[in-house]
Short mmCIF file of C-alpha atoms in Angstrom, two decimals:
data_model
loop_
_atom_site.label_atom_id
_atom_site.label_comp_id
_atom_site.label_asym_id
_atom_site.label_seq_id
_atom_site.Cartn_x
_atom_site.Cartn_y
_atom_site.Cartn_z
CA UNK A 959 81.89 98.57 116.73
CA UNK A 960 83.14 101.28 114.51
CA UNK A 961 84.14 100.11 111.03
CA UNK A 962 87.37 101.49 109.50
CA UNK A 963 88.29 102.70 106.05
CA UNK A 964 91.32 104.04 104.31
CA UNK A 965 90.79 107.68 103.50
CA UNK A 966 93.93 109.05 101.94
CA UNK A 967 97.24 108.12 100.33
CA UNK A 968 100.52 110.00 100.09
CA UNK A 969 103.81 109.45 98.34
CA UNK A 970 107.12 111.18 97.93
CA UNK A 971 108.88 111.09 94.58
CA UNK A 972 110.73 107.86 93.88
CA UNK A 973 114.34 108.15 92.93
CA UNK A 974 117.79 106.55 92.81
CA UNK A 975 119.09 109.01 95.33
CA UNK A 976 116.62 111.15 97.26
CA UNK A 977 119.25 113.46 98.75
CA UNK A 978 116.82 113.59 101.66
CA UNK A 979 116.76 111.96 105.09
CA UNK A 980 114.50 109.02 105.74
CA UNK A 981 112.76 111.10 108.44
CA UNK A 982 111.95 113.81 105.87
CA UNK A 983 110.70 111.19 103.37
CA UNK A 984 108.48 109.69 106.06
CA UNK A 985 107.18 113.12 107.22
CA UNK A 986 106.48 114.18 103.74
CA UNK A 987 104.55 111.07 102.68
CA UNK A 988 102.49 111.12 105.92
CA UNK A 989 101.70 114.80 105.54
CA UNK A 990 100.62 114.18 101.93
CA UNK A 991 98.38 111.32 103.00
CA UNK A 992 96.74 113.31 105.78
CA UNK A 993 96.19 116.19 103.36
CA UNK A 994 94.82 113.81 100.73
CA UNK A 995 92.31 112.46 103.21
CA UNK A 996 91.19 115.99 103.95
CA UNK A 997 92.03 115.67 107.68
CA UNK A 998 93.77 118.11 109.97
CA UNK A 999 96.89 116.76 111.53
CA UNK A 1000 95.39 117.49 114.95
CA UNK A 1001 92.97 114.57 114.34
CA UNK A 1002 95.70 111.96 113.87
CA UNK A 1003 96.07 109.85 117.02
CA UNK A 1004 98.00 106.86 115.74
CA UNK A 1005 101.16 106.11 113.74
CA UNK A 1006 102.32 102.74 112.50
CA UNK A 1007 105.29 101.67 110.40
CA UNK A 1008 107.83 98.88 109.83
CA UNK A 1009 111.50 98.57 109.10
CA UNK A 1010 114.25 95.99 108.63
CA UNK A 1011 117.66 96.29 110.25
CA UNK A 1012 116.96 99.83 111.42
CA UNK A 1013 116.64 101.12 107.83
CA UNK A 1014 113.87 103.59 108.76
CA UNK A 1015 112.77 105.93 111.48
CA UNK A 1016 110.47 105.16 114.44
CA UNK A 1017 106.91 106.36 114.49
CA UNK A 1018 107.39 108.80 117.32
CA UNK A 1019 110.10 110.61 115.37
CA UNK A 1020 107.62 111.06 112.58
CA UNK A 1021 104.89 112.16 115.00
CA UNK A 1022 107.29 114.65 116.38
CA UNK A 1023 108.35 116.03 112.98
CA UNK A 1024 104.72 116.19 111.89
CA UNK A 1025 103.74 118.11 115.03
CA UNK A 1026 101.04 115.58 115.78
CA UNK A 1027 99.09 115.86 119.04
CA UNK A 1028 99.26 113.13 121.63
CA UNK A 1029 99.25 109.65 120.19
CA UNK A 1030 97.02 106.77 121.36
CA UNK A 1031 98.40 104.03 119.08
CA UNK A 1032 102.05 103.60 118.00
CA UNK A 1033 103.23 100.45 116.24
CA UNK A 1034 106.83 99.93 115.11
CA UNK A 1035 107.20 96.52 113.59
CA UNK A 1036 110.42 94.77 112.78
CA UNK A 1037 109.12 93.23 109.59
CA UNK A 1038 109.39 93.46 105.83
CA UNK A 1039 106.89 93.15 103.09
CA UNK A 1040 104.50 91.13 105.32
CA UNK A 1041 103.64 94.32 107.18
CA UNK A 1042 101.59 96.85 105.19
CA UNK A 1043 98.19 95.09 105.18
CA UNK A 1044 98.90 93.80 108.66
CA UNK A 1045 99.49 97.35 110.03
CA UNK A 1046 96.36 98.60 108.31
CA UNK A 1047 94.49 95.71 109.94
CA UNK A 1048 95.88 96.50 113.41
CA UNK A 1049 95.03 100.17 112.97
CA UNK A 1050 91.49 99.17 111.94
CA UNK A 1051 91.15 96.96 114.98
CA UNK A 1052 92.17 99.77 117.28
CA UNK A 1053 89.65 102.05 115.62
CA UNK A 1054 86.89 99.40 115.93
CA UNK A 1055 87.66 99.19 119.65
CA UNK A 1056 87.61 102.96 120.06
CA UNK A 1057 91.27 103.17 120.94
CA UNK A 1058 92.14 105.42 117.97
CA UNK A 1059 90.26 107.49 115.34
CA UNK A 1060 92.83 108.14 112.58
CA UNK A 1061 96.04 106.23 112.11
CA UNK A 1062 98.74 107.05 109.56
CA UNK A 1063 100.65 104.03 108.28
CA UNK A 1064 103.86 104.56 106.35
CA UNK A 1065 107.02 102.96 104.91
CA UNK A 1066 110.01 105.21 104.32
CA UNK A 1067 113.37 104.14 103.04
CA UNK A 1068 116.38 105.34 101.12
CA UNK A 1069 116.15 101.87 99.74
CA UNK A 1070 118.56 102.39 96.91
CA UNK A 1071 121.12 105.05 98.03
CA UNK A 1072 121.07 103.79 101.62
CA UNK A 1073 120.43 100.42 103.20
CA UNK A 1074 119.24 98.06 100.44
CA UNK A 1075 116.90 95.27 101.53
CA UNK A 1076 117.84 93.12 98.54
CA UNK A 1077 121.36 92.34 99.81
CA UNK A 1078 120.69 92.67 103.54
CA UNK A 1079 121.84 90.02 105.96
CA UNK A 1080 119.01 89.52 108.48
CA UNK A 1081 119.74 88.83 112.15
CA UNK A 1082 118.48 85.44 113.37
CA UNK A 1083 119.36 81.84 113.91
CA UNK A 1084 118.81 80.78 110.33
CA UNK A 1085 121.71 82.94 109.10
CA UNK A 1086 124.26 80.29 110.12
CA UNK A 1087 123.01 78.01 107.31
CA UNK A 1088 122.64 80.70 104.66
CA UNK A 1089 125.35 83.33 104.67
CA UNK A 1090 128.48 81.17 104.86
CA UNK A 1091 127.53 79.45 101.55
CA UNK A 1092 126.45 82.66 99.71
CA UNK A 1093 122.76 82.14 100.07
CA UNK A 1094 122.35 85.76 101.00
CA UNK A 1095 119.60 87.66 99.29
CA UNK A 1096 115.87 87.67 99.36
CA UNK A 1097 116.04 87.17 95.63
CA UNK A 1098 117.55 83.78 96.17
CA UNK A 1099 114.95 82.67 98.72
CA UNK A 1100 112.06 83.61 96.42
CA UNK A 1101 113.85 81.99 93.46
CA UNK A 1102 114.16 78.78 95.45
CA UNK A 1103 110.42 78.74 95.97
CA UNK A 1104 109.70 79.80 92.37
CA UNK A 1105 111.74 76.88 90.97
CA UNK A 1106 109.72 74.38 93.00
CA UNK A 1107 106.44 76.12 92.36
CA UNK A 1108 106.92 76.24 88.58
CA UNK A 1109 108.06 72.58 88.54
CA UNK A 1110 105.11 71.28 90.61
CA UNK A 1111 102.47 73.30 88.83
CA UNK A 1112 103.86 72.55 85.31
CA UNK A 1113 104.68 76.27 84.58
CA UNK A 1114 107.82 78.02 83.42
CA UNK A 1115 109.56 81.08 82.09
CA UNK A 1116 106.70 81.95 79.74
CA UNK A 1117 104.50 82.30 82.77
CA UNK A 1118 106.96 84.53 84.60
CA UNK A 1119 107.30 86.54 81.40
CA UNK A 1120 103.56 87.01 81.17
CA UNK A 1121 103.44 88.62 84.63
CA UNK A 1122 106.36 90.95 83.86
CA UNK A 1123 105.01 92.07 80.53
CA UNK A 1124 101.44 92.64 81.75
CA UNK A 1125 102.67 94.76 84.66
CA UNK A 1126 105.03 96.75 82.43
CA UNK A 1127 102.03 97.67 80.24
CA UNK A 1128 100.38 99.16 83.29
CA UNK A 1129 103.54 101.05 84.17
CA UNK A 1130 103.27 102.94 80.89
CA UNK A 1131 100.09 104.43 82.30
CA UNK A 1132 101.61 105.33 85.71
CA UNK A 1133 103.77 108.47 85.79
CA UNK A 1134 105.14 107.39 89.19
CA UNK A 1135 106.47 104.14 87.92
CA UNK A 1136 110.27 103.77 87.84
CA UNK A 1137 110.46 101.38 84.98
CA UNK A 1138 108.42 102.70 82.10
CA UNK A 1139 110.31 101.36 79.13
CA UNK A 1140 108.14 99.04 77.02
CA UNK A 1141 109.19 95.43 77.31
CA UNK A 1142 108.37 92.56 74.98
CA UNK A 1143 108.72 88.84 75.29
CA UNK A 1144 111.96 88.62 73.31
CA UNK A 1145 113.65 91.33 75.34
CA UNK A 1146 112.52 89.56 78.50
CA UNK A 1147 113.85 86.19 77.42
CA UNK A 1148 117.05 87.92 76.25
CA UNK A 1149 117.73 89.47 79.61
CA UNK A 1150 120.49 87.74 81.56
CA UNK A 1151 119.68 85.67 84.63
CA UNK A 1152 120.40 87.23 87.95
CA UNK A 1153 119.52 84.19 90.03
CA UNK A 1154 117.86 81.45 87.96
CA UNK A 1155 114.92 81.24 87.42
CA UNK A 1156 114.85 85.05 87.70
CA UNK A 1157 116.07 87.47 85.13
CA UNK A 1158 116.45 91.21 85.83
CA UNK A 1159 112.88 92.14 84.91
CA UNK A 1160 111.52 89.49 87.37
CA UNK A 1161 112.93 91.54 90.19
CA UNK A 1162 111.56 94.67 91.83
CA UNK A 1163 113.54 97.91 91.41
CA UNK A 1164 114.97 99.27 94.67
CA UNK A 1165 114.21 103.02 95.16
CA UNK A 1166 114.42 105.82 97.63
CA UNK A 1167 111.01 107.08 98.75
CA UNK A 1168 108.06 106.83 101.07
CA UNK A 1169 104.41 106.00 100.89
CA UNK A 1170 101.65 106.42 103.53
CA UNK A 1171 97.94 105.76 103.95
CA UNK A 1172 95.49 107.02 106.56
CA UNK A 1173 93.13 104.56 108.27
CA UNK A 1174 90.09 106.37 109.71
CA UNK A 1175 86.84 105.65 111.58
CA UNK A 1176 84.13 105.17 109.00
CA UNK A 1177 81.72 107.67 110.60
CA UNK A 1178 84.27 110.41 110.00
CA UNK A 1179 85.53 108.99 106.74
CA UNK A 1180 82.09 109.61 105.23
CA UNK A 1181 82.58 113.37 105.60
CA UNK A 1182 86.00 113.44 104.01
CA UNK A 1183 87.33 114.31 100.57
CA UNK A 1184 87.31 110.91 98.85
CA UNK A 1185 84.98 107.95 99.05
CA UNK A 1186 86.14 105.71 101.87
CA UNK A 1187 87.88 102.47 101.01
CA UNK A 1188 86.13 100.34 103.60
CA UNK A 1189 88.15 97.57 105.15
CA UNK A 1190 85.80 94.62 104.65
CA UNK A 1191 88.24 91.96 105.82
CA UNK A 1192 91.76 91.61 106.95
CA UNK A 1193 94.04 88.79 107.87
CA UNK A 1194 97.61 88.06 108.84
CA UNK A 1195 98.88 84.50 108.72
CA UNK A 1196 102.17 82.70 109.52
CA UNK A 1197 101.94 79.11 108.45
CA UNK A 1198 103.17 76.38 110.77
CA UNK A 1199 106.91 75.65 110.86
CA UNK A 1200 107.57 79.17 109.70
CA UNK A 1201 111.28 78.97 110.49
CA UNK A 1202 113.97 80.62 112.52
CA UNK A 1203 113.96 84.16 111.00
CA UNK A 1204 112.66 86.24 108.16
CA UNK A 1205 114.96 84.55 105.66
CA UNK A 1206 114.77 80.95 106.89
CA UNK A 1207 112.50 78.61 104.99
CA UNK A 1208 114.05 75.30 105.83
CA UNK A 1209 111.30 74.13 108.15
CA UNK A 1210 108.53 75.23 105.73
CA UNK A 1211 107.11 72.12 104.06
CA UNK A 1212 105.64 73.28 100.76
CA UNK A 1213 107.47 75.88 98.65
CA UNK A 1214 104.54 75.97 96.23
CA UNK A 1215 102.16 77.56 98.71
CA UNK A 1216 102.76 80.69 100.66
CA UNK A 1217 100.72 82.44 103.36
CA UNK A 1218 98.01 83.36 100.90
CA UNK A 1219 96.90 79.76 100.84
CA UNK A 1220 96.45 79.80 104.58
CA UNK A 1221 94.66 83.03 105.09
CA UNK A 1222 92.33 82.92 102.07
CA UNK A 1223 89.37 81.15 103.69
CA UNK A 1224 89.29 83.39 106.77
CA UNK A 1225 89.65 86.53 104.60
CA UNK A 1226 86.78 85.71 102.21
CA UNK A 1227 84.59 84.47 105.13
CA UNK A 1228 85.03 87.73 107.03
CA UNK A 1229 84.15 89.77 103.89
CA UNK A 1230 81.20 87.55 103.08
CA UNK A 1231 82.59 87.33 99.49
CA UNK A 1232 83.90 84.74 97.10
CA UNK A 1233 86.94 85.10 94.87
CA UNK A 1234 84.61 85.67 91.92
CA UNK A 1235 83.31 88.82 93.62
CA UNK A 1236 86.75 90.50 93.49
CA UNK A 1237 87.02 93.24 90.81
CA UNK A 1238 90.72 93.88 90.95
CA UNK A 1239 93.80 92.58 92.74
CA UNK A 1240 97.05 94.16 93.95
CA UNK A 1241 99.37 91.28 94.77
CA UNK A 1242 102.69 91.82 96.53
CA UNK A 1243 105.38 91.28 93.94
CA UNK A 1244 108.97 91.73 95.05
CA UNK A 1245 109.51 89.11 92.30
CA UNK A 1246 107.31 87.95 89.48
CA UNK A 1247 106.62 84.50 90.82
CA UNK A 1248 104.80 85.76 93.88
CA UNK A 1249 102.04 87.10 91.65
CA UNK A 1250 101.41 83.63 90.24
CA UNK A 1251 101.55 82.06 93.69
CA UNK A 1252 99.25 84.73 95.13
CA UNK A 1253 96.64 84.40 92.37
CA UNK A 1254 96.50 80.64 93.00
CA UNK A 1255 96.79 80.85 96.78
CA UNK A 1256 93.94 83.31 97.01
CA UNK A 1257 91.76 81.15 94.80
CA UNK A 1258 91.54 83.85 92.12
CA UNK A 1259 92.48 81.12 89.63
CA UNK A 1260 93.01 77.37 89.79
CA UNK A 1261 96.31 75.76 90.86
CA UNK A 1262 98.70 75.64 87.93
CA UNK A 1263 96.62 78.02 85.82
CA UNK A 1264 97.86 81.39 86.95
CA UNK A 1265 100.35 81.77 84.10
CA UNK A 1266 97.71 80.89 81.48
CA UNK A 1267 95.33 83.27 83.30
CA UNK A 1268 97.80 86.18 82.94
CA UNK A 1269 98.70 85.26 79.35
CA UNK A 1270 95.02 85.24 78.47
CA UNK A 1271 94.88 88.94 79.28
CA UNK A 1272 92.70 88.40 82.31
CA UNK A 1273 94.83 90.71 84.48
CA UNK A 1274 94.80 93.59 82.02
CA UNK A 1275 92.55 96.57 82.39
CA UNK A 1276 89.90 95.03 80.07
CA UNK A 1277 90.25 91.56 81.60
CA UNK A 1278 88.25 89.81 84.29
CA UNK A 1279 90.72 90.79 87.06
CA UNK A 1280 92.93 93.80 86.55
CA UNK A 1281 96.01 93.04 88.64
CA UNK A 1282 98.93 95.14 89.88
CA UNK A 1283 97.55 98.14 88.05
CA UNK A 1284 100.39 100.42 89.05
CA UNK A 1285 102.87 98.08 87.38
CA UNK A 1286 103.56 96.41 90.70
CA UNK A 1287 106.69 96.66 92.76
CA UNK A 1288 108.38 95.28 89.63
CA UNK A 1289 107.73 98.48 87.69
CA UNK A 1290 106.64 101.22 90.09
CA UNK A 1291 109.37 100.56 92.56
CA UNK A 1292 110.08 98.87 95.91
CA UNK A 1293 108.31 100.68 98.72
CA UNK A 1294 107.99 97.36 100.36
CA UNK A 1295 104.32 96.91 99.50
CA UNK A 1296 103.04 100.09 101.11
CA UNK A 1297 102.51 101.35 97.57
CA UNK A 1298 100.64 98.14 96.77
CA UNK A 1299 98.09 99.09 99.41
CA UNK A 1300 97.98 102.74 98.22
CA UNK A 1301 97.26 101.59 94.67
CA UNK A 1302 94.38 99.41 95.92
CA UNK A 1303 92.89 102.49 97.67
CA UNK A 1304 93.24 104.67 94.55
CA UNK A 1305 91.52 102.00 92.45
CA UNK A 1306 88.74 101.47 94.99
CA UNK A 1307 88.14 105.20 95.17
CA UNK A 1308 88.05 105.48 91.41
CA UNK A 1309 91.19 107.59 91.23
CA UNK A 1310 93.22 105.35 88.98
CA UNK A 1311 93.17 107.71 86.04
CA UNK A 1312 94.36 106.06 82.76
CA UNK A 1313 94.80 102.79 84.62
CA UNK A 1314 91.42 102.76 86.46
CA UNK A 1315 89.85 99.31 86.67
CA UNK A 1316 86.30 99.63 85.13
CA UNK A 1317 84.72 97.69 88.03
CA UNK A 1318 86.02 98.64 91.45
CA UNK A 1319 83.51 97.68 94.12
CA UNK A 1320 85.81 95.13 95.75
CA UNK A 1321 89.55 94.88 95.67
CA UNK A 1322 92.04 92.47 97.27
CA UNK A 1323 95.55 93.43 98.33
CA UNK A 1324 98.36 91.33 99.79
CA UNK A 1325 101.59 91.96 101.67
CA UNK A 1326 104.39 89.41 101.77
CA UNK A 1327 105.85 86.63 99.75
CA UNK A 1328 106.84 83.55 101.77
CA UNK A 1329 105.94 81.95 105.14
CA UNK A 1330 103.94 84.87 106.59
CA UNK A 1331 102.00 87.77 105.23
CA UNK A 1332 98.75 89.71 105.32
CA UNK A 1333 95.88 90.76 103.13
CA UNK A 1334 92.91 93.06 102.94
CA UNK A 1335 89.62 93.11 101.08
CA UNK A 1336 88.54 96.70 100.48
CA UNK A 1337 85.03 97.65 99.51
CA UNK A 1338 83.01 100.71 98.60
CA UNK A 1339 80.80 102.17 101.34
CA UNK A 1340 77.19 100.96 101.49
CA UNK B 1432 136.08 87.04 103.58
CA UNK B 1433 133.22 84.50 103.77
CA UNK B 1434 130.77 84.91 106.67
CA UNK B 1435 131.33 82.22 109.26
CA UNK B 1436 128.53 80.23 110.78
CA UNK B 1437 127.31 81.41 114.15
CA UNK B 1438 127.74 78.41 116.44
CA UNK B 1439 125.55 78.38 119.53
CA UNK B 1440 124.50 76.03 122.30
CA UNK B 1441 121.70 74.54 120.16
CA UNK B 1442 123.68 73.91 116.98
CA UNK B 1443 127.15 73.08 118.21
CA UNK B 1444 126.70 69.30 117.69
CA UNK B 1445 125.78 69.89 114.04
CA UNK B 1446 128.91 71.83 113.24
CA UNK B 1447 131.05 69.37 115.22
CA UNK B 1448 129.47 66.62 113.09
CA UNK B 1449 130.39 68.34 109.87
CA UNK B 1450 134.00 68.65 111.09
CA UNK B 1451 133.92 64.84 111.43
CA UNK B 1452 132.46 64.56 107.94
CA UNK B 1453 129.05 63.57 109.23
CA UNK B 1454 125.62 65.17 109.09
CA UNK B 1455 123.99 64.81 112.52
CA UNK B 1456 120.21 65.01 112.81
CA UNK B 1457 117.97 65.24 115.79
CA UNK B 1458 115.41 62.45 116.05
CA UNK B 1459 112.41 63.32 118.20
CA UNK B 1460 112.07 60.77 120.94
CA UNK B 1461 108.27 61.23 121.05
CA UNK B 1462 107.22 61.15 117.41
CA UNK B 1463 110.37 59.80 115.75
CA UNK B 1464 110.63 62.50 113.12
CA UNK B 1465 114.13 63.65 112.22
CA UNK B 1466 114.92 67.35 111.90
CA UNK B 1467 117.60 69.83 110.79
CA UNK B 1468 118.64 72.62 111.28
CA UNK B 1469 118.95 72.07 115.06
CA UNK B 1470 116.01 73.11 117.19
CA UNK B 1471 115.59 72.67 120.96
CA UNK B 1472 112.24 70.89 120.45
CA UNK B 1473 110.36 69.06 117.76
CA UNK B 1474 108.55 71.52 115.41
CA UNK B 1475 105.80 68.91 114.81
CA UNK B 1476 104.95 67.62 118.35
CA UNK B 1477 106.81 70.07 120.58
CA UNK B 1478 108.67 67.39 122.55
CA UNK B 1479 112.15 68.61 123.66
CA UNK B 1480 113.68 65.11 123.97
CA UNK B 1481 115.87 64.23 120.98
CA UNK B 1482 118.57 61.70 120.08
CA UNK B 1483 121.35 62.86 117.82
CA UNK B 1484 121.84 60.45 114.91
CA UNK B 1485 124.14 60.41 111.88
CA UNK B 1486 122.56 60.74 108.48
CA UNK B 1487 123.67 58.74 105.45
CA UNK B 1488 124.49 61.84 103.47
CA UNK B 1489 122.18 60.75 100.71
CA UNK B 1490 119.34 62.95 99.61
CA UNK B 1491 117.38 64.38 96.68
CA UNK B 1492 117.10 67.90 95.29
CA UNK B 1493 113.90 69.60 96.48
CA UNK B 1494 114.73 72.88 94.74
CA UNK B 1495 117.77 74.85 93.58
CA UNK B 1496 118.89 78.25 92.34
CA UNK B 1497 121.83 79.36 90.23
CA UNK B 1498 123.41 82.65 91.21
CA UNK B 1499 124.81 84.50 88.24
CA UNK B 1500 125.98 87.40 90.26
CA UNK B 1501 127.40 87.85 93.72
CA UNK B 1502 125.64 89.89 96.36
CA UNK B 1503 128.82 90.40 98.34
CA UNK B 1504 132.54 90.42 97.37
CA UNK B 1505 133.20 87.20 99.28
CA UNK B 1506 131.38 85.14 96.65
CA UNK B 1507 132.48 86.95 93.41
CA UNK B 1508 135.00 84.24 92.55
CA UNK B 1509 132.32 81.51 92.87
CA UNK B 1510 129.85 82.90 90.31
CA UNK B 1511 127.98 81.11 88.83
CA UNK B 1512 127.21 78.82 91.70
CA UNK B 1513 124.22 76.60 92.64
CA UNK B 1514 122.57 76.42 95.99
CA UNK B 1515 120.05 73.66 96.58
CA UNK B 1516 117.55 72.57 99.24
CA UNK B 1517 118.26 68.89 99.66
CA UNK B 1518 115.80 66.54 101.21
CA UNK B 1519 117.76 64.04 103.25
CA UNK B 1520 116.90 60.35 103.03
CA UNK B 1521 116.12 60.22 106.75
CA UNK B 1522 114.09 63.36 106.85
CA UNK B 1523 114.97 67.08 107.25
CA UNK B 1524 116.18 69.49 104.67
CA UNK B 1525 119.59 71.15 104.20
CA UNK B 1526 120.64 74.22 102.31
CA UNK B 1527 123.97 73.64 100.52
CA UNK B 1528 126.08 74.25 97.52
CA UNK B 1529 125.46 71.78 94.75
CA UNK B 1530 128.36 70.71 92.54
CA UNK B 1531 129.31 68.25 89.79
CA UNK B 1532 127.07 66.48 87.31
CA UNK B 1533 126.38 67.19 83.65
CA UNK B 1534 123.79 69.55 82.42
CA UNK B 1535 121.36 71.44 84.60
CA UNK B 1536 120.33 69.92 87.94
CA UNK B 1537 116.88 68.34 88.14
CA UNK B 1538 114.46 68.44 90.99
CA UNK B 1539 114.32 64.96 92.47
CA UNK B 1540 117.85 64.09 91.41
CA UNK B 1541 119.87 62.00 93.88
CA UNK B 1542 122.84 63.70 95.46
CA UNK B 1543 125.33 62.83 98.21
CA UNK B 1544 127.05 64.91 100.83
CA UNK B 1545 130.68 65.93 100.78
CA UNK B 1546 132.69 68.09 103.14
CA UNK B 1547 135.41 70.78 102.91
CA UNK B 1548 137.30 72.98 105.28
CA UNK B 1549 136.71 76.75 105.22
CA UNK B 1550 138.44 79.62 106.89
CA UNK B 1551 141.45 78.84 109.03
CA UNK B 1552 143.58 81.73 107.83
CA UNK B 1553 145.21 83.93 110.49
CA UNK B 1554 142.13 85.92 111.34
CA UNK B 1555 139.44 83.35 110.42
CA UNK B 1556 137.86 80.53 112.39
CA UNK B 1557 138.11 77.12 110.81
CA UNK B 1558 134.78 75.47 109.99
CA UNK B 1559 133.52 72.66 107.78
CA UNK B 1560 131.05 73.16 104.99
CA UNK B 1561 128.79 70.37 103.80
CA UNK B 1562 127.99 70.49 100.13
CA UNK B 1563 126.20 68.03 97.82
CA UNK B 1564 127.55 66.34 94.73
CA UNK B 1565 125.54 65.15 91.80
CA UNK B 1566 126.18 61.66 90.40
CA UNK B 1567 128.13 61.69 87.11
CA UNK B 1568 126.12 61.14 83.92
CA UNK B 1569 125.27 57.51 83.34
CA UNK B 1570 125.45 56.61 87.01
CA UNK B 1571 122.56 54.94 88.77
CA UNK B 1572 120.65 57.90 90.19
CA UNK B 1573 117.37 56.09 90.87
CA UNK B 1574 114.01 57.56 90.02
CA UNK B 1575 113.25 61.22 90.80
CA UNK B 1576 111.31 61.52 94.02
#
């Protein structure tokens, strides 16, 4: 079986209003990722992406605009932030089976000037119980879980603040980041609530833009421009009673544990690693609470101790586990977690610049916030 | 205009119950667990047989959020408003507006259901919303669960 690795990453600029079509954003980010890998477009034989409510363009449109040759793997998923690690995993599985050699995975959206995920109504049977009463944004669903999580684990606004401030510090070292204004505890606590317990800085910033990565067969990856980010383990998991649609959590039993708690054991087992072996983490963070829940769910710290862990400086560059080194979706911008994967690749490859984690042999990255999601462990070659 | 609930073959009994000021749950005939929102089979044991039973309307707050801004114009006049996940005494959880009481709501606090008509104007369908009311301060709320 042929192992797989991520070989290149590509971005467009992130903006309030791209003035560009979503197809052009997608094409541009994919072309940049292929170029970054050092591949010729004639070698790409797979394309994978995801969208919500038709807010993006299908893979074959992008393959056509990129003048790609015939495609052997095409995956268009109707999913949100659960998808990036999951798509990389599916691409890697196809490569392992010999069904594809190089798959470009992207997310493209005019997520601020066009369709905005934050206020979208999602199709599905759960909407009947949400939308008529004004429970109508992802922000509210995550806030509902955050309240219960903070209550049960004995944590609070100081712990959310710690995440936001630590990530904003990273953003100062990331030219791509959308929010780069320094933020201190008092300014955080002085920010008005949007949906309690979340203030403005607890929420990701919606942007226009695109991000892509290339997943390649490892035998070819070894000849390419950058050191391969080898996919050591991957997992997708939907917990039981996952609900009626992407925004329905009424059947989910425990709002203090998301999919990370359910995929953790399989993920580490496949990698042959323990949480203590992980050098850096990129945790999906549409909202601040999901970082705390992810750190605890993955076993990177004990239950109820994630806030103290972040406040101790452990997630800073000189800490035990640099986390969300691009500033997260909170600061860099909301490319739906595709950029979370790309940042993990840059770190693993040692291309993090001013924000490079000193140890980067193994990194963990997640996609998703609630009932279902996915994760990868990336490692250096050999 | 507020979005209306989408009523379908699986959930019609629930909305009819609200119209009669009653929360109706499905009780699985195999395992006895009660569920809501409506589902054609039990999410725990998979058995499709269910009896529809009225709930007492009593429950406790499992979690809640307070919206300080509206995400669509229909709810601008309501801001700030509270939405809670309420654990019903009989089993099952409901998503509903939370009203009344003094001071911030507490997880575990006892609440009871109330009902109000929505829509019904010329171009709107009439439907009944269930919401939950907190006990006034000093009332016997029982111990948080």
